Amino acid sequence: MNAPRRLAVTALAALATLAAAGVAFAQNAPFDIPVLKLEGMPGGGQSLSLSLQTLIIMTALTVLPSLLLVCTSFTRIIITLSILRQALGTQQTPPNQVLVGLALFMTLFIMTPTFREINDTALVPYSQGGISVEDAGLRAAASLKSFMLRQTRQSDLLAIAELRGDGAYESPEAVPFSVAVPAFIMSELRTAFTIGFLLFLPFLVIDMVVSSVLMSLGMMMLSPMIVSLPFKLLLFVVVNGWSLTVTSLVESFTRIP
């Protein structure tokens, strides 16, 4: 018997031994895993065990970055800041880390009322044992959906509803979470590009003026971007551009589209 065949036979024997041991253990011991156990609640009903609740919470933590991107104000802010940097023509200044950090703290500032509502209606009752983890998740999703629907255009919501085969919803509570999220993303992308277009216009005018002056002077070998960059930076600093941009972004979430 050659070496590969001997190795295969040994592996099959080991698997058969493990399978037999598992069958014997299942027959001789009750199938009672604490992680999967349901526990009775004082007011009646059942809830998941602490181990399984911890497992669900740890698993949900892996989804938080996606929720941050698609269910909060982060998308509009980071796209607007990226377009602004491109309009300035400063390449990688400010760096991505600075823009993401600014967008994160602005998101925390804007989403504070929603996070406070989630804490009061879902986290605090759950930590006190008043509701189950499923009810806490539903209440948190309802608060987050309420924020998204306030920023979602009716046309985008109807477009997603028609793709799902639904008509117009009677109330915001009737809108499914799976419909609210893509409609909210579409509205955020549209709003972010609209704001970015308005930010791009004054810098585009400076580029066109500088390019025309250089061509009239016969200095076609000199890049207009190099000449216009100081003027764009000077204009942005004089009008206090960062404060205006941040203020406009924050105020854009207080208006219903």
Short mmCIF file of N, CA and C in Angstrom, two decimals, residues 25-33:
data_model
loop_
_atom_site.label_atom_id
_atom_site.label_comp_id
_atom_site.label_asym_id
_atom_site.label_seq_id
_atom_site.Cartn_x
_atom_site.Cartn_y
_atom_site.Cartn_z
N PHE A 25 -22.22 9.43 22.58
CA PHE A 25 -22.45 10.52 23.52
C PHE A 25 -23.89 11.02 23.44
N ALA A 26 -24.43 11.09 22.21
CA ALA A 26 -25.81 11.57 22.05
C ALA A 26 -26.82 10.61 22.67
N GLN A 27 -26.50 9.32 22.66
CA GLN A 27 -27.42 8.35 23.23
C GLN A 27 -27.34 8.29 24.75
N ASN A 28 -26.18 8.53 25.32
CA ASN A 28 -25.99 8.38 26.76
C ASN A 28 -26.15 9.67 27.53
N ALA A 29 -26.18 10.83 26.86
CA ALA A 29 -26.27 12.10 27.57
C ALA A 29 -27.44 12.90 27.01
N PRO A 30 -28.17 13.61 27.84
CA PRO A 30 -29.28 14.43 27.35
C PRO A 30 -28.75 15.59 26.52
N PHE A 31 -29.51 15.97 25.47
CA PHE A 31 -29.10 17.07 24.59
C PHE A 31 -29.55 18.38 25.22
N ASP A 32 -28.72 18.91 26.11
CA ASP A 32 -29.06 20.13 26.84
C ASP A 32 -27.86 21.05 26.81
N ILE A 33 -27.82 21.91 25.81
CA ILE A 33 -26.73 22.86 25.67
C ILE A 33 -27.18 24.18 26.25
#
